[in-house]
Each structure stands twice: as structure tokens, then as C-alpha cells.
Short mmCIF file of C-alpha atoms in Angstrom, two decimals:
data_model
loop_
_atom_site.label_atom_id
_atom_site.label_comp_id
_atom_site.label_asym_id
_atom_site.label_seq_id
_atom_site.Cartn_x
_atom_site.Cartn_y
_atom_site.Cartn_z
CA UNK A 1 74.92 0.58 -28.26
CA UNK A 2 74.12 -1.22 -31.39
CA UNK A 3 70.20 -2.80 -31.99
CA UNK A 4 72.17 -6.15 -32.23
CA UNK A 5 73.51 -5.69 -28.62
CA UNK A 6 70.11 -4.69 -27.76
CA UNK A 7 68.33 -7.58 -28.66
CA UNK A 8 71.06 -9.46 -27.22
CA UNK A 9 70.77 -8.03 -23.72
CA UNK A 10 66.95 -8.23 -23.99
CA UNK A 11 66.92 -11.57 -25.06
CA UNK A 12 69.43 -12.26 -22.32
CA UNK A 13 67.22 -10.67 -19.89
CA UNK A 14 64.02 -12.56 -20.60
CA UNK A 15 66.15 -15.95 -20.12
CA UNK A 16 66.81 -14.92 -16.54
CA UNK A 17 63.05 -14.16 -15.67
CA UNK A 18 62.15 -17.11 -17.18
CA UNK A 19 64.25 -19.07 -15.31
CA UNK A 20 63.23 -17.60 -12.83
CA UNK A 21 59.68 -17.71 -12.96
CA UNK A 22 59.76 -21.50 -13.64
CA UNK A 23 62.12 -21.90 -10.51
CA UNK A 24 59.88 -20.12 -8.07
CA UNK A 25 56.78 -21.88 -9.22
CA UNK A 26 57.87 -25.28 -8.46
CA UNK A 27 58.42 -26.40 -5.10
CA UNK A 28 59.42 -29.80 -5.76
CA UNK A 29 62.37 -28.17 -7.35
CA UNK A 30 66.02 -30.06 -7.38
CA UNK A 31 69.20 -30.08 -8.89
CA UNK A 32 69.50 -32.85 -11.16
CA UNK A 33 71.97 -34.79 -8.54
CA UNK A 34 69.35 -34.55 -6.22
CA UNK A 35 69.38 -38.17 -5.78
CA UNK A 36 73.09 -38.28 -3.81
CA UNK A 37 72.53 -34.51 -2.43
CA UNK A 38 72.43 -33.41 0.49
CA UNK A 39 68.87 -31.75 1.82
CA UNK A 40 68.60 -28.42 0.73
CA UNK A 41 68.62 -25.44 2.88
CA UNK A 42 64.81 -24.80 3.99
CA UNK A 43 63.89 -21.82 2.12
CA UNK A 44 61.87 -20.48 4.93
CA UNK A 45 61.64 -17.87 7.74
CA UNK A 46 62.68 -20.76 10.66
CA UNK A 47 63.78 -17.35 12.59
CA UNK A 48 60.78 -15.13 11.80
CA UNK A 49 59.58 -13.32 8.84
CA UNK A 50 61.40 -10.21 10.97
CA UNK A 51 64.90 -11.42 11.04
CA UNK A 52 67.05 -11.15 7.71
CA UNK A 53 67.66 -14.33 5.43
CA UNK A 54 71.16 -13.40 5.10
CA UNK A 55 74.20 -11.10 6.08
CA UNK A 56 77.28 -10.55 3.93
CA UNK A 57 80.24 -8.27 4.37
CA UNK A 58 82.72 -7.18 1.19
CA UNK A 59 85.01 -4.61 -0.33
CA UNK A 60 85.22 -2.53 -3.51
CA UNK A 61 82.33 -1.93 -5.28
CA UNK A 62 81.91 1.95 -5.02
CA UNK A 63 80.71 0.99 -1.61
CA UNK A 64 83.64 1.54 0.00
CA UNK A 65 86.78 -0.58 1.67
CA UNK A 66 84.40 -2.21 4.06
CA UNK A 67 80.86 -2.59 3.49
CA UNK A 68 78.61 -4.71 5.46
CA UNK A 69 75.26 -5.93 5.08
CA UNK A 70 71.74 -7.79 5.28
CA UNK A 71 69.18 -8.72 3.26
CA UNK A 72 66.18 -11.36 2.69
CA UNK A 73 65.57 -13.62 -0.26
CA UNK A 74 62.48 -14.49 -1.54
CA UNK A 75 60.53 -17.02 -3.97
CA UNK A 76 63.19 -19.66 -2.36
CA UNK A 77 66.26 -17.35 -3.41
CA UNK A 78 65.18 -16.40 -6.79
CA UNK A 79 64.94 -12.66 -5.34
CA UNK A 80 67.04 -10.61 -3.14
CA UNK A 81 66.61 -7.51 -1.37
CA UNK A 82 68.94 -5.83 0.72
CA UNK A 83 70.83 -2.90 2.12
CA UNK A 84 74.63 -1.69 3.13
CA UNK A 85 76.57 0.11 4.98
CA UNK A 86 79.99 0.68 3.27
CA UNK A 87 83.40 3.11 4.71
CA UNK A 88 86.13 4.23 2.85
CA UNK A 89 89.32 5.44 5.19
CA UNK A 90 91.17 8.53 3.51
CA UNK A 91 94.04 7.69 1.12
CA UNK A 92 95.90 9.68 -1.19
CA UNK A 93 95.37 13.19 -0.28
CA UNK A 94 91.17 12.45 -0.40
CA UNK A 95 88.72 12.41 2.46
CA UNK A 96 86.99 9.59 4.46
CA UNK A 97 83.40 8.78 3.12
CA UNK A 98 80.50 6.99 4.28
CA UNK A 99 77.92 4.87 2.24
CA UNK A 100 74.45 3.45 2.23
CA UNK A 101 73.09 1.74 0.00
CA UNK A 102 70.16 -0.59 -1.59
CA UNK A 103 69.27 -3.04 -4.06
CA UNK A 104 67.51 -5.74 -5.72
CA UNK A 105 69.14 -8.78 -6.83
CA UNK A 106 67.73 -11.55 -9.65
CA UNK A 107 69.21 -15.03 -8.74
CA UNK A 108 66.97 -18.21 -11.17
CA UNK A 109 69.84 -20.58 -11.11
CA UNK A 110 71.51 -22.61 -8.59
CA UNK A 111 73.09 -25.58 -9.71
CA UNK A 112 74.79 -28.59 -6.93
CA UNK A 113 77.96 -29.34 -8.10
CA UNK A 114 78.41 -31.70 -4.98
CA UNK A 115 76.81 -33.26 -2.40
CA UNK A 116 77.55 -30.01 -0.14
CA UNK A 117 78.53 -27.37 -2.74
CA UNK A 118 76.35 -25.15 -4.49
CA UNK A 119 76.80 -22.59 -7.26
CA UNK A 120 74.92 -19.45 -8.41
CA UNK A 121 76.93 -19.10 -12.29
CA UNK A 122 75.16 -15.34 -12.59
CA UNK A 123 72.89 -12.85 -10.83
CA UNK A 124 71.94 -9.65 -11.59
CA UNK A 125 70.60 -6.41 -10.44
CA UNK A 126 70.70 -2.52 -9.07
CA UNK A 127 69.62 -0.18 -6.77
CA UNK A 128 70.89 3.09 -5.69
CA UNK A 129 74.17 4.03 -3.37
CA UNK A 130 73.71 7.22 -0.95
CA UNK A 131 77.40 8.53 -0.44
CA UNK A 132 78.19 10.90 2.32
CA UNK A 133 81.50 12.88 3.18
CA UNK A 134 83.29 16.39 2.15
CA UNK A 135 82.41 17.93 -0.64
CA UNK A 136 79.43 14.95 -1.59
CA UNK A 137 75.91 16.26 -1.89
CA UNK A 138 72.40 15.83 -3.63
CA UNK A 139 71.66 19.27 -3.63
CA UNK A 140 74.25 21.57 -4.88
CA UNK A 141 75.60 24.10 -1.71
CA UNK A 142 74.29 27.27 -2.64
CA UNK A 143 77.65 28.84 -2.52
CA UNK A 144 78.10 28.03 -5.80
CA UNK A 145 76.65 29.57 -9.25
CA UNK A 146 72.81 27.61 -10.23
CA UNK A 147 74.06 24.14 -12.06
CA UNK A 148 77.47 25.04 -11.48
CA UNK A 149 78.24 20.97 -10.42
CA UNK A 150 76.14 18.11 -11.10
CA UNK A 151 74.68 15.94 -8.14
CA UNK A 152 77.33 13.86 -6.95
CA UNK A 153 75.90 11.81 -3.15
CA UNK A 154 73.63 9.96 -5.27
CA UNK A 155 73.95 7.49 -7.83
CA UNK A 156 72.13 3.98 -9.45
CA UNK A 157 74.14 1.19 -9.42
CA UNK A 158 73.77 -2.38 -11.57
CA UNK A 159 76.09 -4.94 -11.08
CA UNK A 160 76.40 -8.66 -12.54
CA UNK A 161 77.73 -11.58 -10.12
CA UNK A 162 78.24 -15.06 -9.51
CA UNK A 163 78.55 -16.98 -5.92
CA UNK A 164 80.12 -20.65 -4.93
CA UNK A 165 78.11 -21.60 -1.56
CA UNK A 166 79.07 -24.84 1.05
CA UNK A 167 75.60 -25.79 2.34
CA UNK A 168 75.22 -26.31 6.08
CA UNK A 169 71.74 -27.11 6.12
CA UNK A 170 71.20 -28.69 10.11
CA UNK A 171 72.91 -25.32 11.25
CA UNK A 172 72.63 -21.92 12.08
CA UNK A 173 74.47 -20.82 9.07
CA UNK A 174 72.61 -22.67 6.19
CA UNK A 175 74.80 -21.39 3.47
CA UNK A 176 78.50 -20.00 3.67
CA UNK A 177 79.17 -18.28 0.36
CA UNK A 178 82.10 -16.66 -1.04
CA UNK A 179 80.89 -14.04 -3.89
CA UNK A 180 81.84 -11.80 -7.11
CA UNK A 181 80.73 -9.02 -8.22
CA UNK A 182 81.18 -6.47 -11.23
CA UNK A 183 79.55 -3.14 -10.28
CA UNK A 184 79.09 -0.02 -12.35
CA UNK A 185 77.27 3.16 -10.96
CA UNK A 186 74.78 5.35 -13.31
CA UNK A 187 77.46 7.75 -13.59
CA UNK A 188 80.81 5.79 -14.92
CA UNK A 189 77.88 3.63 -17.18
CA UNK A 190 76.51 6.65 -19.04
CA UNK A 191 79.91 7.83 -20.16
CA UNK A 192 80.93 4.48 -21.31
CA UNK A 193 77.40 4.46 -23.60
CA UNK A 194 79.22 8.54 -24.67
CA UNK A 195 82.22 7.58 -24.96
CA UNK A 196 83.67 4.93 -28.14
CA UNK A 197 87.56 5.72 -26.43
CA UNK A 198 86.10 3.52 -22.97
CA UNK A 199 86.29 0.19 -22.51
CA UNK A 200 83.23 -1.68 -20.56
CA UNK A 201 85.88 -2.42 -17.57
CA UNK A 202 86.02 1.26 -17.34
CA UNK A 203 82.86 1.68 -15.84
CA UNK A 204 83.33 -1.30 -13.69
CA UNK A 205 84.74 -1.68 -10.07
CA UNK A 206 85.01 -5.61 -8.77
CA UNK A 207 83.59 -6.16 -5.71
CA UNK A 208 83.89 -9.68 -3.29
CA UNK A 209 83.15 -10.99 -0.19
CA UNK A 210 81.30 -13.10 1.92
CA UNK A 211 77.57 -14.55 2.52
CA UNK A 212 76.19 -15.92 5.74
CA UNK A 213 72.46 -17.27 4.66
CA UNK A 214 70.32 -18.47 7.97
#
């Protein structure tokens, strides 16, 4: 990676937390249609500090064909946390395999295109994806020569995203959001940096799905 692109993804970087810092500090915060919105979701725990902010279910990813999730958001959004459970049935020839997995999500801009509609133009983040099933393991079996295969159950993950959200404030479901996502593992993202013949898509996997925020 060139110092150029460096600086650029720095520099990229330090917009986000900005953003972000300046959105979390202000609670009198609103889009800039605010006048003809509708209220905002309450960025709140109106269930309990106990129950998660938000459950989402998806596909693709690395996580698997059906992965399904909670999480909780914090400094009204700005931050998520959260973790997964993802399945993969067998296909071609290889096994099933199971997946958990965690991670930590930066989210400073939300912008109301309409009364009810909401948008979320880029988030980023990462965290780290467990995988279990034949022939997967953090420790190599000791059936095989010392170093013989590199880890291969355990991986960090970063991933890029944007979401489009209908806003349901007076109900249950506050936010129902549809979602993108473009996520690499530590793995597939090292041998892109290695290798000039790989395109960034390479390392990529898309993953989408939906967001149920309460």
C-alpha cells in the first residue's frame, strides 16, 4: 500500500471519528429537515439497559448462509456492538460449519431523506469470527508435523457498510432497516496487501440483510 493511500485512509478515518464525536456530543442533534420530520426514534433503553437495542439476521459474509444476530448501540447509534451466530449447510463436496462471531461497528452519520426514511451512507468496523466444523481449528491437531498448517477457526474481520432504515418510532420496532455490507477476513486481506495479481474485491465477500432496532 502506497504512503498516498495511507494518508488517504487515515485521513478518511479521522473524518468518521470526528463525525462522530460531534454527533454524540450533541443531544439536540437533527437532520437538517427536522422541521417536517417525523420524531426520531428515542435513543434510549425504554426496555432495559439488559435487553439488546437491535436484532438483525443476513447471509454471506464469511458468516455463513444464515447468520443471525443482536447487538446494542450506543452514544445514540454512533457505536455498535454486537455478536452472531452464522450456519453454512454442506455444498459442493465440503462440510457443514458453524460460526460465532463479534464486532464493533462506527456509525457518525445518519441523514433523513424523508419524513419516515432514514439513511446510514457508510459504517465501518471489525471484530473477530470463531468458525467451527471438520477439519477447522485454533490449535493445530497434533497428528500433524509442528507448524505443519496455519490456524484456520479463527480469523479478524473488517467490513465497510451502508443501511436505508423506515422509522417506526410509536412502535415496538423503532427502525426496520435493510443493510449492505462488504466484509473481508484477516486472512483473504493480508494476501491482497502480498499480492499486486489481486484485486480489492478479492478479499471481499458481500453480505445483506435485515435490522430490527427497538
Amino acid at each position: 500500500m502506497s504512503a498516498r493511500a495511507a494518508s488517504a485512509l487515515v485521513a478518511a478515518a479521522a473524518a468518521l471519528l470526528g463525525a462522530a464525536t460531534a454527533r454524540a456530543d450533541d443531544p439536540s442533534w437533527r437532520p437538517a429537515s427536522a422541521s417536517d420530520a417525523a420524531p426520531a426514534p428515542a435513543r434510549g433503553d425504554r426496555l432495559g439497559w439488559y435487553v439488546p437495542d437491535y436484532a438483525r439476521v443476513g447471509s454471506g459474509g464469511y458468516l455463513g448462509a444464515a447468520v443471525a444476530g443482536v447487538g446494542y448501540d450506543l452514544y445514540r447509534d454512533v457505536i455498535n456492538a454486537g455478536v452472531s451466530y452464522g450456519y453454512a449447510p454442506p455444498r459442493g463436496g465440503a462440510p457443514a460449519y458453524h460460526s460465532l462471531s463479534a464486532h464493533l461497528a462506527l456509525r457518525p452519520l445518519h441523514l433523513r431523506l424523508h419524513r419516515d426514511v432514514e439513511l446510514v451512507p457508510i459504517y465501518v468496523g471489525g471484530g473477530f469470527l470463531r468458525a467451527f466444523g471438520p477439519n477447522l481449528f485454533v490449535h493445530q491437531p497434533p497428528v500433524y508435523p509442528s507448524n505443519y498448517y496455519e490456524p484456520n477457526a479463527l480469523h479478524p474481520t473488517a467490513f465497510a457498510g451502508a443501511e436505508l432504515n423506515l422509522l417506526t418510532p410509536r412502535s415496538l420496532v423503532r427502525r426496520h432497516g435493510v443493510y449492505y455490507e462488504a466484509t473481508t477476513i484477516g486472512q483473504y486481506l493480508y494476501a491482497f496487501v502480498r499480492n499486486d495479481d489481486l484485486r480489492l474485491y478479492d478479499a471481499f465477500s458481500s453480505f445483506v440483510g435485515y435490522r430490527a432496532s427497538f
